mmCIF file of C-alpha atoms in Angstrom:
data_model
loop_
_atom_site.group_PDB
_atom_site.id
_atom_site.type_symbol
_atom_site.label_atom_id
_atom_site.label_comp_id
_atom_site.label_asym_id
_atom_site.label_seq_id
_atom_site.Cartn_x
_atom_site.Cartn_y
_atom_site.Cartn_z
ATOM 1 C CA MET F 1 0.000 0.000 0.000
ATOM 2 C CA THR F 2 1.509 3.313 -0.991
ATOM 3 C CA ILE F 3 0.338 6.851 -1.052
ATOM 4 C CA ALA F 4 2.505 9.387 -2.831
ATOM 5 C CA LEU F 5 2.894 12.856 -1.394
ATOM 6 C CA GLU F 6 5.435 15.273 -2.807
ATOM 7 C CA ARG F 7 9.006 14.879 -3.991
ATOM 8 C CA PRO F 8 11.708 15.196 -1.344
ATOM 9 C CA VAL F 9 14.198 17.981 -2.019
ATOM 10 C CA GLY F 10 16.932 16.812 -4.369
ATOM 11 C CA THR F 11 15.152 13.749 -5.781
ATOM 12 C CA THR F 12 12.775 12.946 -8.605
ATOM 13 C CA ASP F 13 11.183 10.034 -6.727
ATOM 14 C CA PRO F 14 7.936 10.771 -4.878
ATOM 15 C CA ALA F 15 7.901 10.157 -1.149
ATOM 16 C CA ALA F 16 5.852 7.150 -0.122
ATOM 17 C CA LEU F 17 3.945 6.308 3.028
ATOM 18 C CA VAL F 18 3.165 2.693 3.703
ATOM 19 C CA GLY F 19 0.376 0.938 5.595
ATOM 20 C CA PRO F 20 -2.828 1.897 7.389
ATOM 21 C CA GLU F 21 -1.006 4.479 9.534
ATOM 22 C CA VAL F 22 -1.061 6.739 6.473
ATOM 23 C CA THR F 23 -3.745 8.976 8.010
ATOM 24 C CA GLU F 24 -1.438 9.743 10.940
ATOM 25 C CA ARG F 25 1.383 10.726 8.606
ATOM 26 C CA LEU F 26 -0.542 13.185 6.448
ATOM 27 C CA ALA F 27 0.777 16.074 8.509
ATOM 28 C CA ARG F 28 1.508 18.694 5.830
ATOM 29 C CA ARG F 29 -0.401 20.379 3.031
ATOM 30 C CA ILE F 30 -0.050 18.623 -0.313
ATOM 31 C CA THR F 31 -0.994 19.410 -3.919
ATOM 32 C CA ILE F 32 -1.710 15.915 -5.192
ATOM 33 C CA ASP F 33 -2.372 12.617 -3.533
ATOM 34 C CA HIS F 34 -2.500 9.451 -5.591
ATOM 35 C CA THR F 35 -2.711 5.786 -4.856
ATOM 36 C CA VAL F 36 -2.611 2.860 -7.252
ATOM 37 C CA TYR F 37 -4.304 -0.186 -5.716
ATOM 38 C CA GLY F 38 -3.267 1.210 -2.328
ATOM 39 C CA ALA F 39 -4.298 3.240 0.686
ATOM 40 C CA VAL F 40 -7.775 4.295 -0.489
ATOM 41 C CA TRP F 41 -8.706 0.692 -1.219
ATOM 42 C CA PHE F 42 -7.447 -0.622 2.130
ATOM 43 C CA THR F 43 -8.425 2.186 4.524
ATOM 44 C CA ASP F 44 -11.881 3.077 5.781
ATOM 45 C CA PRO F 45 -12.967 6.071 3.649
ATOM 46 C CA ALA F 46 -14.692 7.602 6.691
ATOM 47 C CA VAL F 47 -11.215 7.906 8.231
ATOM 48 C CA LEU F 48 -8.996 8.481 5.204
ATOM 49 C CA LEU F 49 -11.037 10.871 3.023
ATOM 50 C CA PRO F 50 -11.366 13.606 5.667
ATOM 51 C CA ALA F 51 -7.633 13.360 6.404
ATOM 52 C CA ILE F 52 -6.727 13.685 2.726
ATOM 53 C CA ARG F 53 -9.229 16.506 2.149
ATOM 54 C CA GLU F 54 -7.871 18.442 5.113
ATOM 55 C CA ARG F 55 -4.282 18.178 3.847
ATOM 56 C CA LEU F 56 -4.868 18.895 0.154
ATOM 57 C CA ARG F 57 -4.232 22.466 -0.888
ATOM 58 C CA PRO F 58 -7.213 24.243 -2.484
ATOM 59 C CA GLY F 59 -7.529 22.875 -6.019
ATOM 60 C CA GLY F 60 -5.299 19.908 -5.167
ATOM 61 C CA ARG F 61 -6.161 16.511 -6.646
ATOM 62 C CA LEU F 62 -6.896 13.080 -5.238
ATOM 63 C CA VAL F 63 -6.532 10.319 -7.807
ATOM 64 C CA PHE F 64 -6.798 6.621 -7.079
ATOM 65 C CA SER F 65 -7.363 3.328 -8.834
ATOM 66 C CA GLN F 66 -8.411 -0.123 -7.767
ATOM 67 C CA ARG F 67 -10.380 -3.076 -9.046
ATOM 68 C CA PRO F 68 -14.085 -2.416 -9.466
ATOM 69 C CA PRO F 69 -16.335 -4.121 -6.917
ATOM 70 C CA VAL F 70 -17.792 -7.557 -7.434
ATOM 71 C CA GLU F 71 -21.489 -7.097 -8.165
ATOM 72 C CA GLY F 72 -23.454 -7.164 -4.913
ATOM 73 C CA CYS F 73 -20.334 -6.918 -2.707
ATOM 74 C CA TYR F 74 -20.099 -3.316 -1.509
ATOM 75 C CA GLY F 75 -18.595 -1.525 1.467
ATOM 76 C CA CYS F 76 -16.023 -3.192 3.679
ATOM 77 C CA GLN F 77 -14.961 -6.623 2.400
ATOM 78 C CA ALA F 78 -12.398 -8.987 3.916
ATOM 79 C CA SER F 79 -10.085 -11.631 2.523
ATOM 80 C CA TYR F 80 -8.032 -14.296 4.238
ATOM 81 C CA ILE F 81 -4.495 -14.415 2.861
ATOM 82 C CA PRO F 82 -2.724 -17.732 3.576
ATOM 83 C CA ARG F 83 0.568 -17.597 5.473
ATOM 84 C CA GLY F 84 2.785 -20.319 6.878
ATOM 85 C CA ALA F 85 1.410 -23.719 7.894
ATOM 86 C CA ASP F 86 1.604 -22.814 11.608
ATOM 87 C CA GLU F 87 0.098 -19.335 11.266
ATOM 88 C CA ASP F 88 -3.426 -18.036 11.030
ATOM 89 C CA PRO F 89 -4.207 -16.382 7.720
ATOM 90 C CA LEU F 90 -3.756 -12.635 7.407
ATOM 91 C CA VAL F 91 -7.064 -10.752 7.330
ATOM 92 C CA VAL F 92 -7.058 -7.937 4.787
ATOM 93 C CA LYS F 93 -9.949 -5.476 4.626
ATOM 94 C CA ARG F 94 -10.762 -3.405 1.566
ATOM 95 C CA TRP F 95 -13.514 -0.963 0.671
ATOM 96 C CA ASP F 96 -15.384 -1.643 -2.577
ATOM 97 C CA TYR F 97 -17.933 0.724 -4.078
ATOM 98 C CA GLU F 98 -19.513 1.357 -7.459
ATOM 99 C CA PRO F 99 -18.331 4.548 -9.226
ATOM 100 C CA ASP F 100 -21.455 6.525 -8.253
ATOM 101 C CA ALA F 101 -21.003 5.567 -4.586
ATOM 102 C CA TRP F 102 -17.368 6.758 -4.650
ATOM 103 C CA GLU F 103 -18.531 10.031 -6.197
ATOM 104 C CA ARG F 104 -21.125 10.470 -3.447
ATOM 105 C CA LEU F 105 -18.616 9.640 -0.662
ATOM 106 C CA LEU F 106 -16.062 12.104 -1.996
ATOM 107 C CA LYS F 107 -18.627 14.890 -2.344
ATOM 108 C CA GLU F 108 -19.838 14.216 1.215
ATOM 109 C CA HIS F 109 -16.254 14.802 2.386
ATOM 110 C CA GLY F 110 -15.935 18.151 0.570
ATOM 111 C CA PHE F 111 -14.349 17.131 -2.726
ATOM 112 C CA THR F 112 -15.481 18.701 -6.019
ATOM 113 C CA ASP F 113 -15.046 17.904 -9.725
ATOM 114 C CA VAL F 114 -15.435 14.237 -8.829
ATOM 115 C CA ASP F 115 -15.309 11.637 -11.581
ATOM 116 C CA ALA F 116 -15.301 7.855 -11.118
ATOM 117 C CA THR F 117 -15.289 5.441 -14.021
ATOM 118 C CA VAL F 118 -14.350 1.863 -14.802
ATOM 119 C CA LEU F 119 -11.909 1.456 -17.668
ATOM 120 C CA ALA F 120 -12.302 -1.767 -19.602
ATOM 121 C CA ALA F 121 -9.539 -4.340 -19.411
ATOM 122 C CA PRO F 122 -7.091 -4.232 -22.318
ATOM 123 C CA PRO F 123 -7.399 -6.898 -25.011
ATOM 124 C CA GLY F 124 -6.296 -10.321 -23.800
ATOM 125 C CA ASN F 125 -7.347 -13.004 -21.351
ATOM 126 C CA ARG F 126 -8.174 -10.729 -18.417
ATOM 127 C CA THR F 127 -11.653 -9.239 -18.313
ATOM 128 C CA ILE F 128 -11.712 -7.154 -15.121
ATOM 129 C CA GLY F 129 -11.202 -3.443 -15.697
ATOM 130 C CA THR F 130 -9.848 -0.746 -13.415
ATOM 131 C CA LEU F 131 -11.819 1.753 -11.379
ATOM 132 C CA ILE F 132 -10.220 5.204 -11.672
ATOM 133 C CA VAL F 133 -11.418 8.035 -9.443
ATOM 134 C CA ARG F 134 -10.438 11.711 -9.629
ATOM 135 C CA ALA F 135 -11.480 14.542 -7.314
ATOM 136 C CA ARG F 136 -10.424 18.111 -6.503
ATOM 137 C CA ALA F 137 -10.104 19.740 -3.084
#
C-alpha cells in the first residue's frame, strides 16, 4: 500500500507512506495525492477521506485506482491471505464501491469535480477493468 505525497528535495522520486497508519502521517499540506491499488482501497474512507481533504491544498487533486467491486459486494470486504502452515491467515480489509457511490462519498467529504469510471480491461485473457477516481479539493 503506498500513497505518494510530494518529492523530497533533491530527488525525482515521490515520497511514499506505507500501511494503514497513512492517516497519521498526512501532517503537511499537499498538492496531489495518488494511490494505485493502495491506501484508499485498504483504509476506511470515513477515516482516510477527511484526512486527505484536510491536507490537500485548495484545487489539489486526489486520484486513485483499484479493481471495481464484485457485483453485490459493496462496502467493507475482507479476505483471508494464507501464510505459513503454523500461522493463522492474514485478514485484509478493503472498501469496494460502485463509481457513483465513490462520487457520493467524496462529495460528502468536501471534494469537487469528482469523476469515477471503470476502464475496460485491455485486449487479452483478463476481463476485469480498473476503477479510476479523480477529485479536486
